[in-house]
Coordinates of N, CA and C and ligand atoms in Angstrom, one line a residue:
M1 N 3.5 -11.3 -11.1 CA 4.6 -11.3 -9.8 C 4.4 -11.1 -8.9
E2 N 4.0 -12.0 -7.4 CA 3.2 -11.5 -6.2 C 3.2 -10.5 -5.7
Q3 N 4.4 -10.3 -5.6 CA 4.8 -9.2 -4.6 C 4.6 -7.5 -5.8
L4 N 4.2 -7.7 -6.5 CA 4.3 -6.8 -7.3 C 2.1 -6.1 -7.5
L5 N 2.8 -4.9 -6.9 CA 1.0 -4.4 -6.7 C 1.2 -3.1 -8.0
V6 N -0.2 -3.2 -8.4 CA -0.2 -1.9 -9.6 C -0.7 -0.9 -9.4
A7 N -0.7 0.6 -9.3 CA -1.9 1.4 -8.4 C -2.4 1.9 -9.9
L8 N -3.8 1.7 -9.5 CA -4.7 2.2 -10.3 C -5.5 3.5 -10.5
D9 N -4.3 4.2 -10.5 CA -4.0 5.7 -10.7 C -4.8 6.4 -11.8
V10 N -6.0 6.2 -11.9 CA -7.2 6.4 -12.6 C -8.2 6.8 -12.8
D11 N -8.7 8.1 -13.5 CA -10.4 8.9 -12.5 C -11.4 7.6 -13.0
T12 N -11.6 6.4 -13.9 CA -12.9 5.9 -14.5 C -12.9 3.9 -13.7
G13 N -14.3 4.0 -13.5 CA -13.9 2.8 -13.7 C -13.9 1.8 -14.6
A14 N -14.1 2.3 -16.3 CA -13.7 1.8 -17.8 C -12.0 2.3 -17.8
E15 N -11.4 2.2 -17.1 CA -9.9 3.3 -17.2 C -9.1 1.5 -15.9
A16 N -10.0 1.9 -15.7 CA -9.5 0.5 -14.6 C -9.7 -0.8 -14.7
R17 N -10.4 -1.0 -15.2 CA -10.9 -2.1 -15.9 C -9.9 -2.8 -16.3
A18 N -9.9 -1.6 -17.8 CA -9.0 -2.4 -18.8 C -7.3 -2.8 -18.2
L19 N -7.4 -1.9 -18.1 CA -6.2 -1.5 -16.8 C -5.7 -3.9 -16.3
A20 N -6.7 -3.5 -15.4 CA -6.5 -4.8 -14.6 C -7.1 -6.1 -15.6
D21 N -8.1 -6.0 -16.7 CA -7.5 -6.9 -17.5 C -6.4 -7.6 -18.5
R22 N -5.8 -6.4 -18.5 CA -3.5 -6.6 -19.1 C -3.3 -6.9 -18.1
L23 N -3.4 -6.6 -16.9 CA -2.3 -6.9 -16.1 C -2.6 -8.4 -15.2
R24 N -3.6 -9.0 -15.6 CA -4.2 -9.9 -14.4 C -3.0 -11.3 -14.5
G25 N -3.2 -11.4 -13.9 CA -1.7 -12.6 -14.2 C -0.4 -12.3 -13.8
A26 N -0.2 -11.0 -14.3 CA 1.6 -10.8 -14.6 C 1.7 -10.3 -13.4
V27 N 0.7 -9.8 -12.1 CA 1.1 -8.2 -10.7 C 0.4 -9.4 -9.9
G28 N 0.6 -8.8 -8.6 CA 0.3 -9.8 -7.6 C -1.4 -8.9 -6.7
G29 N -1.7 -8.2 -7.3 CA -2.8 -7.2 -7.3 C -2.4 -6.0 -7.5
F30 N -4.0 -5.3 -6.8 CA -4.1 -3.7 -7.9 C -4.5 -2.9 -6.1
K31 N -3.8 -2.1 -6.6 CA -3.8 -1.2 -5.7 C -5.1 0.6 -5.6
I32 N -6.1 0.7 -5.0 CA -7.6 1.4 -5.1 C -6.7 2.1 -4.3
G33 N -6.7 4.1 -4.7 CA -6.7 4.7 -3.2 C -8.1 5.6 -3.8
N34 N -7.5 7.2 -2.9 CA -8.8 7.5 -2.5 C -8.8 8.9 -4.7
R35 N -8.1 8.8 -5.6 CA -8.9 9.4 -6.6 C -9.6 8.3 -7.2
L36 N -9.4 7.1 -7.2 CA -10.6 6.3 -8.0 C -11.6 5.9 -7.1
F37 N -11.2 5.7 -6.2 CA -12.7 5.6 -5.1 C -13.5 7.0 -4.7
T38 N -13.1 7.6 -4.9 CA -13.9 8.8 -4.7 C -14.8 9.0 -6.0
S39 N -13.1 8.6 -6.8 CA -14.9 9.0 -8.5 C -15.8 7.7 -8.7
E40 N -15.1 5.8 -8.5 CA -16.2 5.0 -8.6 C -16.9 4.4 -7.6
G41 N -16.7 4.7 -6.3 CA -17.3 4.1 -5.1 C -16.6 2.8 -4.8
P42 N -17.4 1.9 -4.2 CA -17.1 0.7 -3.0 C -17.6 -0.7 -3.9
G43 N -18.1 -0.1 -5.0 CA -18.4 -1.0 -6.7 C -17.6 -1.8 -6.6
L44 N -16.7 -0.5 -7.5 CA -15.4 -1.1 -8.6 C -14.3 -2.6 -7.5
V45 N -14.6 -2.2 -6.2 CA -13.8 -2.2 -5.6 C -13.7 -4.2 -4.9
E46 N -15.6 -3.9 -5.1 CA -16.0 -5.6 -4.6 C -16.2 -6.5 -6.1
E47 N -15.9 -5.6 -7.4 CA -15.9 -6.2 -8.9 C -14.5 -6.7 -8.4
L48 N -13.3 -5.9 -8.4 CA -12.3 -6.6 -8.4 C -11.9 -7.2 -7.7
A49 N -12.6 -7.3 -6.4 CA -11.9 -8.3 -5.1 C -13.1 -9.9 -6.5
S50 N -14.5 -9.4 -6.2 CA -15.5 -11.2 -6.9 C -14.7 -11.5 -7.6
H51 N -13.7 -11.0 -8.6 CA -13.0 -11.7 -10.0 C -11.9 -12.8 -9.6
G52 N -11.5 -12.5 -8.1 CA -10.5 -12.9 -7.4 C -8.9 -12.2 -7.6
D53 N -9.3 -11.0 -7.6 CA -8.2 -10.1 -7.7 C -7.4 -9.4 -6.6
R54 N -6.2 -9.7 -5.9 CA -5.8 -9.5 -4.8 C -6.2 -7.5 -4.8
V55 N -6.9 -6.9 -4.2 CA -7.3 -5.5 -3.9 C -6.4 -4.9 -2.4
F56 N -5.6 -3.3 -2.8 CA -5.6 -3.6 -0.9 C -6.2 -1.7 -1.9
L57 N -7.1 -1.6 -0.5 CA -7.4 -0.2 -0.9 C -6.7 0.7 0.1
D58 N -6.6 1.6 -0.5 CA -5.8 2.4 0.3 C -6.1 3.8 0.1
L59 N -6.4 3.4 1.1 CA -7.7 5.1 1.9 C -7.3 6.0 2.7
K60 N -6.0 5.3 3.8 CA -5.6 5.6 4.4 C -6.1 6.4 5.7
F61 N -7.1 5.2 6.6 CA -7.8 5.8 7.2 C -7.2 6.7 8.6
H62 N -8.0 7.5 8.9 CA -7.2 8.4 10.3 C -8.4 9.5 11.0
D63 N -8.9 8.9 12.1 CA -10.3 8.6 13.0 C -10.3 8.3 14.1
I64 N -11.3 8.9 14.9 CA -11.3 8.0 16.2 C -11.6 6.3 15.9
P65 N -10.7 5.6 17.3 CA -11.4 3.9 16.4 C -12.5 3.9 16.7
N66 N -13.4 4.1 16.6 CA -15.0 3.9 16.6 C -15.3 3.8 14.7
T67 N -15.2 4.9 14.6 CA -15.1 5.4 12.7 C -14.6 4.7 12.1
V68 N -12.8 4.4 12.9 CA -12.3 3.4 11.8 C -12.4 1.7 11.4
A69 N -13.2 1.6 13.0 CA -13.0 0.4 12.8 C -14.7 0.0 12.4
G70 N -15.8 1.0 12.1 CA -16.6 1.0 11.6 C -16.2 1.0 9.7
A71 N -15.3 1.6 9.2 CA -14.4 1.4 7.8 C -13.6 -0.1 7.6
I72 N -13.0 -0.3 9.0 CA -12.9 -1.0 8.4 C -13.7 -2.4 8.3
R73 N -14.5 -2.2 8.5 CA -15.6 -3.2 8.8 C -15.9 -3.2 7.2
A74 N -16.7 -2.6 6.9 CA -16.8 -2.7 5.6 C -15.9 -2.8 5.1
A75 N -14.5 -2.4 4.4 CA -13.9 -2.4 3.8 C -13.9 -4.1 3.8
T76 N -13.4 -4.8 5.2 CA -13.3 -5.6 5.1 C -15.0 -6.6 4.4
R77 N -15.8 -6.4 4.2 CA -17.2 -7.5 3.8 C -16.7 -6.6 2.2
L78 N -16.2 -6.0 2.0 CA -16.2 -5.4 0.1 C -15.1 -7.0 -0.4
G79 N -14.6 -7.2 1.4 CA -13.0 -8.7 0.4 C -12.4 -8.1 0.0
V80 N -11.6 -6.8 0.4 CA -10.1 -6.1 -0.3 C -8.9 -7.4 0.5
W81 N -7.5 -7.5 0.0 CA -6.9 -8.5 0.4 C -6.1 -7.9 1.5
M82 N -5.5 -6.1 1.4 CA -4.9 -5.5 2.2 C -5.7 -4.0 2.4
V83 N -6.0 -3.4 3.5 CA -5.9 -1.8 3.3 C -5.0 -1.0 4.6
N84 N -5.4 0.2 4.6 CA -4.2 0.9 5.7 C -5.0 1.6 6.6
V85 N -4.5 2.4 7.4 CA -4.5 3.4 8.2 C -3.4 3.9 8.4
H86 N -3.8 5.2 9.4 CA -2.4 5.9 9.5 C -1.9 5.9 11.3
A87 N -0.5 5.1 11.5 CA -0.1 5.6 12.0 C -0.4 6.5 13.5
S88 N -0.4 7.6 13.1 CA -0.5 8.5 14.3 C -2.1 8.5 14.6
G89 N -2.8 7.5 14.1 CA -4.4 7.5 14.7 C -3.8 6.8 15.8
G90 N -2.8 6.0 15.6 CA -2.1 6.3 17.2 C -2.8 4.8 17.9
R91 N -2.3 3.8 18.9 CA -2.2 3.0 19.1 C -4.3 2.2 19.8
A92 N -4.5 2.8 20.5 CA -6.1 3.0 20.1 C -7.0 2.4 18.9
M93 N -6.6 2.9 17.6 CA -7.2 3.3 16.6 C -6.7 2.5 16.2
M94 N -5.3 1.8 15.9 CA -4.9 0.6 15.5 C -4.9 -0.6 15.8
R95 N -5.4 -0.2 17.2 CA -6.1 -2.3 17.8 C -7.3 -2.0 17.1
A96 N -8.6 -1.3 17.4 CA -9.9 -1.0 16.5 C -9.8 -1.9 15.5
A97 N -8.3 -1.1 14.4 CA -8.9 -1.8 13.2 C -8.6 -2.9 13.5
R98 N -7.3 -3.7 14.0 CA -7.1 -5.0 14.0 C -8.3 -6.0 14.6
A99 N -9.1 -5.1 15.6 CA -10.2 -6.5 16.2 C -11.4 -6.0 15.1
A100 N -11.6 -5.4 14.0 CA -13.0 -4.6 13.6 C -12.3 -6.1 12.5
A101 N -10.9 -6.0 11.8 CA -11.1 -6.4 11.1 C -11.2 -9.0 11.0
D102 N -10.7 -8.6 12.1 CA -10.5 -10.4 12.2 C -11.4 -10.3 12.6
E103 N -12.9 -9.2 13.4 CA -14.2 -10.0 14.0 C -15.3 -9.7 12.3
E104 N -14.9 -9.3 11.6 CA -16.2 -8.6 10.6 C -15.4 -10.0 9.3
A105 N -15.0 -10.4 9.8 CA -14.0 -11.8 9.0 C -14.7 -13.2 9.2
A106 N -14.0 -13.1 11.0 CA -14.6 -14.4 11.7 C -16.2 -14.4 11.3
R107 N -17.0 -13.1 11.1 CA -18.3 -13.4 11.2 C -19.2 -14.2 9.6
R108 N -18.3 -13.3 8.9 CA -18.8 -13.2 7.7 C -17.9 -15.0 6.6
S109 N -17.6 -15.5 7.9 CA -16.6 -16.8 7.4 C -15.4 -16.4 5.7
L110 N -14.8 -14.6 6.3 CA -13.5 -14.5 4.7 C -12.4 -14.7 5.6
T111 N -11.4 -14.6 4.9 CA -10.4 -14.0 5.4 C -10.4 -12.8 5.7
A112 N -9.7 -12.6 7.1 CA -9.3 -11.3 7.4 C -8.0 -10.6 5.8
P113 N -8.9 -9.7 5.9 CA -7.8 -8.3 5.1 C -6.3 -7.8 6.1
L114 N -5.5 -7.8 5.4 CA -4.0 -7.6 5.6 C -4.2 -5.9 6.2
V115 N -3.7 -5.7 7.5 CA -4.2 -4.1 7.9 C -2.5 -4.2 8.3
I116 N -2.5 -2.7 7.1 CA -1.1 -1.9 8.1 C -1.2 -0.5 7.9
A117 N -0.5 0.5 8.2 CA -0.4 1.6 8.6 C 0.6 2.6 7.8
V118 N 0.4 3.4 6.9 CA 1.4 4.7 6.8 C 1.8 5.3 8.1
T119 N 3.3 5.6 7.7 CA 4.1 5.9 9.3 C 4.4 8.1 8.7
M120 N 4.8 8.0 8.4 CA 4.0 9.8 7.3 C 4.9 9.2 6.2
L121 N 4.1 10.9 6.1 CA 4.4 10.9 4.3 C 5.1 11.2 3.5
T122 N 5.4 10.5 2.8 CA 7.0 10.7 2.9 C 7.2 12.6 1.7
S123 N 5.6 12.7 0.9 CA 6.3 14.3 0.9 C 5.8 15.4 2.2
L124 N 6.4 14.8 3.3 CA 6.1 15.6 4.7 C 8.3 15.8 4.8
D125 N 8.5 16.5 4.8 CA 10.4 16.2 5.1 C 10.3 17.3 6.4
Q126 N 11.5 17.7 6.8 CA 11.9 18.2 8.1 C 10.9 19.3 8.6
A127 N 11.2 20.5 7.4 CA 10.3 21.5 7.9 C 8.8 21.5 7.6
A128 N 8.4 21.0 7.2 CA 6.8 20.7 7.4 C 6.9 20.2 8.7
L129 N 7.6 18.8 9.9 CA 7.2 18.8 10.1 C 7.0 19.4 11.3
A130 N 8.1 20.2 11.5 CA 8.5 21.0 12.5 C 7.4 22.1 13.1
E131 N 6.9 22.5 11.4 CA 5.7 23.1 11.1 C 4.5 22.6 12.4
I132 N 4.1 21.3 12.3 CA 3.1 20.9 12.7 C 3.8 20.5 14.2
G133 N 4.8 20.5 14.7 CA 5.5 20.8 16.0 C 5.6 19.5 16.1
L134 N 6.8 18.5 15.0 CA 6.9 17.6 16.0 C 8.3 17.8 15.0
N135 N 9.7 18.0 16.7 CA 11.2 18.4 15.9 C 12.3 17.7 16.1
G136 N 11.4 16.0 16.5 CA 12.7 15.2 15.5 C 13.1 14.7 14.0
A137 N 14.2 13.8 14.0 CA 13.9 13.9 13.3 C 13.0 12.7 11.9
V138 N 13.4 13.0 11.0 CA 12.0 12.5 10.4 C 12.0 11.0 10.2
A139 N 13.7 10.7 10.2 CA 14.2 9.1 10.2 C 13.5 8.2 11.8
D140 N 13.8 9.0 13.0 CA 13.0 8.5 14.2 C 11.8 8.7 14.4
Q141 N 11.3 9.2 14.2 CA 9.8 9.1 13.6 C 9.1 8.1 13.0
V142 N 9.6 7.4 11.5 CA 9.8 6.6 10.6 C 9.4 5.5 11.7
E143 N 10.9 5.3 11.8 CA 11.1 3.7 12.7 C 9.9 3.6 14.0
R144 N 9.6 5.0 15.7 CA 9.0 4.9 16.0 C 7.3 4.5 15.6
L145 N 6.9 5.2 14.9 CA 5.9 4.7 14.8 C 5.7 3.3 13.8
A146 N 6.6 2.7 13.2 CA 7.0 1.7 12.5 C 6.6 0.7 14.2
V147 N 7.5 0.4 14.6 CA 7.6 -0.2 16.1 C 6.5 0.1 16.6
L148 N 5.5 1.5 16.7 CA 3.8 0.8 17.6 C 2.4 0.3 16.4
T149 N 3.0 0.6 15.6 CA 2.7 -0.6 14.1 C 2.3 -1.9 14.6
E150 N 3.5 -2.4 14.7 CA 3.4 -3.6 14.8 C 3.3 -4.2 16.8
S151 N 3.6 -2.8 17.7 CA 3.3 -3.9 19.1 C 1.3 -3.4 18.8
S152 N 1.0 -2.4 18.2 CA -0.8 -2.6 18.2 C -1.4 -3.8 17.0
G153 N -0.5 -4.9 17.1 CA -0.7 -5.7 16.5 C -1.0 -5.7 14.8
L154 N -0.5 -4.4 14.3 CA -1.2 -4.4 12.8 C -0.1 -5.4 11.5
D155 N -0.3 -6.3 10.3 CA 0.5 -6.6 10.1 C 1.6 -6.0 8.6
G156 N 1.7 -4.9 8.8 CA 2.7 -3.8 8.5 C 3.0 -2.3 7.7
V157 N 3.9 -1.7 7.0 CA 3.5 -0.6 7.0 C 3.7 -0.2 5.7
V158 N 3.5 1.2 5.2 CA 3.8 1.6 3.4 C 5.4 2.3 4.0
A159 N 6.3 2.0 3.4 CA 7.1 2.9 3.4 C 7.9 2.8 2.6
S160 N 8.6 4.6 2.4 CA 9.7 4.5 0.9 C 11.0 3.9 1.2
P161 N 11.5 4.2 -0.2 CA 12.2 3.1 -0.1 C 13.6 3.7 0.8
Q162 N 14.4 4.7 1.2 CA 14.9 4.7 2.4 C 14.7 4.7 3.8
E163 N 13.3 4.0 4.2 CA 12.8 3.7 4.7 C 13.2 1.9 5.5
I164 N 13.0 1.1 4.3 CA 13.1 -0.3 4.2 C 13.6 -0.8 5.3
A165 N 15.0 -0.2 5.5 CA 16.2 -0.8 6.3 C 16.4 -0.9 7.6
I166 N 15.5 0.1 7.8 CA 15.7 0.2 9.3 C 14.5 -0.1 9.6
I167 N 13.9 -0.5 8.9 CA 12.1 -0.7 9.6 C 12.9 -2.4 9.3
R168 N 13.1 -3.1 8.3 CA 13.5 -4.3 8.9 C 13.9 -4.6 10.0
K169 N 14.7 -3.8 10.3 CA 16.3 -3.5 11.3 C 15.6 -3.9 13.1
V170 N 13.6 -3.2 12.6 CA 14.0 -2.9 13.8 C 12.5 -3.6 14.5
C171 N 11.9 -4.0 12.9 CA 10.3 -4.8 13.3 C 10.4 -6.1 12.8
G172 N 10.2 -7.1 13.1 CA 9.9 -8.5 12.7 C 10.2 -9.1 10.7
A173 N 10.5 -10.4 10.7 CA 10.6 -10.6 10.2 C 9.8 -10.6 9.3
R174 N 8.8 -10.9 9.6 CA 7.4 -11.4 8.9 C 6.6 -9.9 8.9
F175 N 6.8 -8.7 9.4 CA 6.5 -7.5 8.6 C 6.2 -7.1 7.9
N176 N 4.9 -7.1 7.5 CA 5.1 -6.4 5.7 C 5.6 -5.0 5.8
I177 N 6.4 -4.7 4.1 CA 6.9 -3.8 4.1 C 6.7 -2.9 2.6
V178 N 5.7 -1.9 2.6 CA 4.5 -2.1 1.3 C 5.2 -0.8 0.5
T179 N 6.8 -0.7 -0.4 CA 7.1 0.6 -0.5 C 6.2 0.7 -2.3
P180 N 6.1 2.1 -2.2 CA 6.2 2.9 -3.5 C 7.1 3.6 -4.2
G181 N 7.3 4.5 -4.8 CA 9.1 5.1 -5.6 C 9.5 4.2 -6.2
I182 N 9.4 3.4 -6.8 CA 10.0 2.5 -7.9 C 10.0 3.1 -8.6
R183 N 11.3 3.1 -9.4 CA 11.3 3.4 -10.7 C 13.1 2.9 -11.3
G184 N 12.6 1.6 -12.8 CA 13.6 2.1 -13.1 C 14.9 2.7 -13.9
A185 N 15.8 2.6 -14.5 CA 16.8 3.5 -14.7 C 16.3 4.4 -16.3
G186 N 15.4 3.3 -17.1 CA 14.8 4.5 -17.6 C 13.6 5.8 -17.5
D187 N 12.9 5.2 -16.5 CA 11.6 5.8 -16.0 C 11.8 7.1 -15.9
A188 N 10.9 7.8 -16.2 CA 10.4 9.1 -15.9 C 10.5 9.2 -14.4
K189 N 11.1 10.1 -13.3 CA 10.7 9.6 -12.0 C 8.9 10.7 -11.5
G190 N 9.0 11.7 -12.4 CA 7.7 12.2 -11.8 C 8.2 13.0 -10.5
D191 N 6.9 12.9 -9.7 CA 7.3 13.4 -8.4 C 7.7 12.7 -7.1
Q192 N 8.3 11.6 -8.2 CA 9.0 11.2 -6.5 C 10.3 11.6 -6.9
S193 N 11.3 11.6 -5.3 CA 12.6 12.2 -5.2 C 13.5 10.6 -5.5
R194 N 13.3 9.8 -3.9 CA 14.3 9.0 -3.9 C 13.0 7.6 -4.1
T195 N 13.8 7.7 -5.1 CA 13.7 6.1 -6.0 C 14.9 4.9 -6.0
L196 N 14.0 4.1 -5.8 CA 14.7 2.4 -5.9 C 14.4 1.9 -6.9
S197 N 15.1 0.4 -7.8 CA 14.3 0.0 -8.6 C 13.8 -0.7 -8.2
A198 N 13.0 -2.0 -8.4 CA 12.3 -2.8 -8.0 C 13.2 -3.5 -7.4
A199 N 14.1 -4.0 -8.1 CA 15.4 -5.3 -7.4 C 16.3 -4.7 -6.5
E200 N 16.1 -3.3 -6.3 CA 16.7 -2.9 -5.2 C 16.2 -3.3 -4.1
A201 N 14.6 -2.6 -3.9 CA 14.0 -2.5 -2.8 C 13.3 -3.8 -2.7
L202 N 13.3 -5.2 -2.9 CA 13.6 -5.7 -2.8 C 14.4 -6.9 -1.7
A203 N 15.6 -6.5 -2.1 CA 17.3 -6.5 -2.3 C 16.9 -5.9 -0.4
A204 N 17.1 -4.8 -1.1 CA 16.6 -3.7 0.9 C 15.8 -4.6 1.7
G205 N 14.7 -5.2 1.2 CA 13.7 -6.1 2.1 C 12.7 -5.8 2.3
A206 N 12.2 -5.1 1.3 CA 10.6 -4.4 1.0 C 10.0 -6.0 0.6
S207 N 8.5 -6.2 1.3 CA 7.3 -6.9 1.2 C 6.8 -7.0 -0.2
Y208 N 6.4 -5.8 -0.7 CA 5.6 -5.6 -1.6 C 6.4 -4.4 -2.7
L209 N 5.9 -4.3 -3.7 CA 6.2 -3.0 -4.5 C 5.2 -2.4 -4.9
V210 N 4.3 -0.9 -4.8 CA 3.3 -0.4 -5.6 C 4.0 0.1 -6.5
V211 N 3.7 0.1 -7.3 CA 3.9 0.9 -8.8 C 2.6 1.6 -9.6
G212 N 3.0 3.0 -9.6 CA 2.0 2.8 -11.1 C 2.2 3.6 -12.3
R213 N 2.7 4.8 -12.5 CA 3.2 5.2 -13.2 C 3.8 4.9 -14.6
P214 N 5.3 3.9 -13.9 CA 5.4 3.5 -15.0 C 4.7 1.4 -15.7
I215 N 4.1 1.7 -15.1 CA 3.1 0.6 -15.9 C 1.4 1.1 -16.8
I216 N 1.9 2.0 -16.0 CA -0.2 2.1 -16.2 C 0.4 3.3 -17.7
A217 N 1.2 4.0 -17.3 CA 1.4 5.2 -18.9 C 1.7 4.5 -19.5
A218 N 2.7 3.0 -19.7 CA 3.1 2.8 -20.6 C 2.4 1.9 -21.7
A219 N 2.9 2.2 -22.5 CA 2.5 2.2 -24.5 C 1.6 1.0 -23.8
D220 N 2.5 -0.1 -23.2 CA 2.1 -1.9 -23.2 C 2.3 -1.5 -22.0
P221 N 1.6 -1.8 -20.5 CA 1.2 -2.4 -19.2 C 1.9 -3.8 -19.2
H222 N 1.1 -4.7 -19.5 CA 2.3 -6.0 -19.6 C 2.9 -6.1 -19.8
A223 N 3.7 -5.7 -20.8 CA 5.3 -6.0 -21.3 C 5.9 -5.2 -20.1
A224 N 5.6 -4.0 -20.2 CA 6.1 -2.8 -18.3 C 6.1 -3.7 -17.4
A225 N 5.2 -3.8 -16.5 CA 5.3 -5.5 -15.1 C 6.0 -6.4 -15.7
E226 N 6.1 -7.0 -16.9 CA 6.7 -8.3 -17.0 C 8.4 -8.3 -17.2
R227 N 8.3 -7.1 -17.6 CA 9.7 -6.5 -17.4 C 10.9 -6.2 -16.2
I228 N 9.2 -5.4 -15.0 CA 10.5 -5.4 -13.8 C 10.0 -6.9 -13.5
A229 N 9.2 -7.6 -13.5 CA 9.0 -9.0 -13.1 C 10.6 -9.5 -13.4
L230 N 10.6 -9.5 -14.5 CA 12.5 -9.8 -15.0 C 13.7 -9.6 -14.6
E231 N 13.1 -7.9 -14.0 CA 14.0 -6.9 -13.6 C 14.4 -8.2 -12.0
C232 N 13.4 -8.0 -11.3 CA 13.9 -8.8 -10.3 C 14.5 -10.1 -9.9
R233 N 14.3 -11.3 -11.3 CA 14.9 -12.6 -11.2 C 16.5 -12.0 -11.6
G234 N 16.7 -10.5 -12.0 CA 17.8 -10.6 -12.4 C 18.3 -10.9 -13.5
Q235 N 17.2 -10.8 -14.0 CA 17.5 -11.5 -15.9 C 18.1 -10.4 -16.9
V236 N 17.7 -8.6 -15.9 CA 17.5 -7.5 -17.2 C 18.4 -6.6 -15.9
S237 N 19.6 -5.9 -16.2 CA 19.7 -5.0 -15.0 C 19.0 -3.5 -15.3
Ligands
LIG1 O1 3.4 6.1 -10.6 P1 3.9 6.2 -8.8 O2 4.5 4.6 -9.4 O3 5.0 6.9 -8.5 O4 2.7 5.7 -8.3 C1 3.1 5.7 -6.8 C2 1.9 4.9 -5.8 O5 2.6 5.1 -4.2 C3 0.8 5.9 -5.7 O6 -0.2 5.6 -5.7 C4 1.0 6.7 -4.6 O7 -0.1 7.7 -4.5 C5 1.9 6.3 -3.5 N1 2.3 6.3 -2.6 C6 3.4 7.2 -2.7 N2 4.7 7.1 -2.0 C7 3.6 7.1 -0.5 C8 2.9 6.1 -0.5 C9 1.7 5.8 -1.5 O8 3.9 7.2 -4.1 N3 4.8 7.5 0.5

């Protein structure tokens, strides 16, 4: 299923390769985040990308524009399919990220990665936002940052299931909405509090789904991925 991205939230390259080998063909790509990247480094990213896997490099860059541009150029050279920054880094930072991806890809005859942004970390609630000096509603902040992301030329945002509908409304139909927090009826929620099923998230307007534990912690990860794909085709409830 093209829209299903699996979070490789493991510590070692051996575990990540084993999961990728079992899931290749059944899913649309693999997300490598701070945990695996910090333990295994860029070699693993390059290895999966050169294997033909779509890699979403989820390192959430947030720095001055020149530094983020350099990081995005490096990610582009690794051959990643999607990479992200924090929208709160601002317009100049996001425009620098966009330009870096496009210029580096053109220079190396590569396809530019999709560059998307995190609006607000879903771990931040209203009280946590007030503590860092943001007194508006979380939903308003998410909407503001999604609109800023689109007008800065990026390809989409990461959004919680609750935020999909409003972002789809204020941003264009081609704007990518990448949604974690996906759980089926029988799945443990873990630390995810506001969840939707895969089919519900797609119906709400998500472009891609990021699923970690319901697949990678399943006894049979391939079967778990196939079950989610079936659910999305409306074949199981
Ligand atoms: O295991 P689970 O399905 O909860 O994994 C979801 C993945 O999406 C994890 O890699 C997590 O870090 C990431 N994520 C999230 N919520 C966000 C942003 C990213 O769960 N708001």
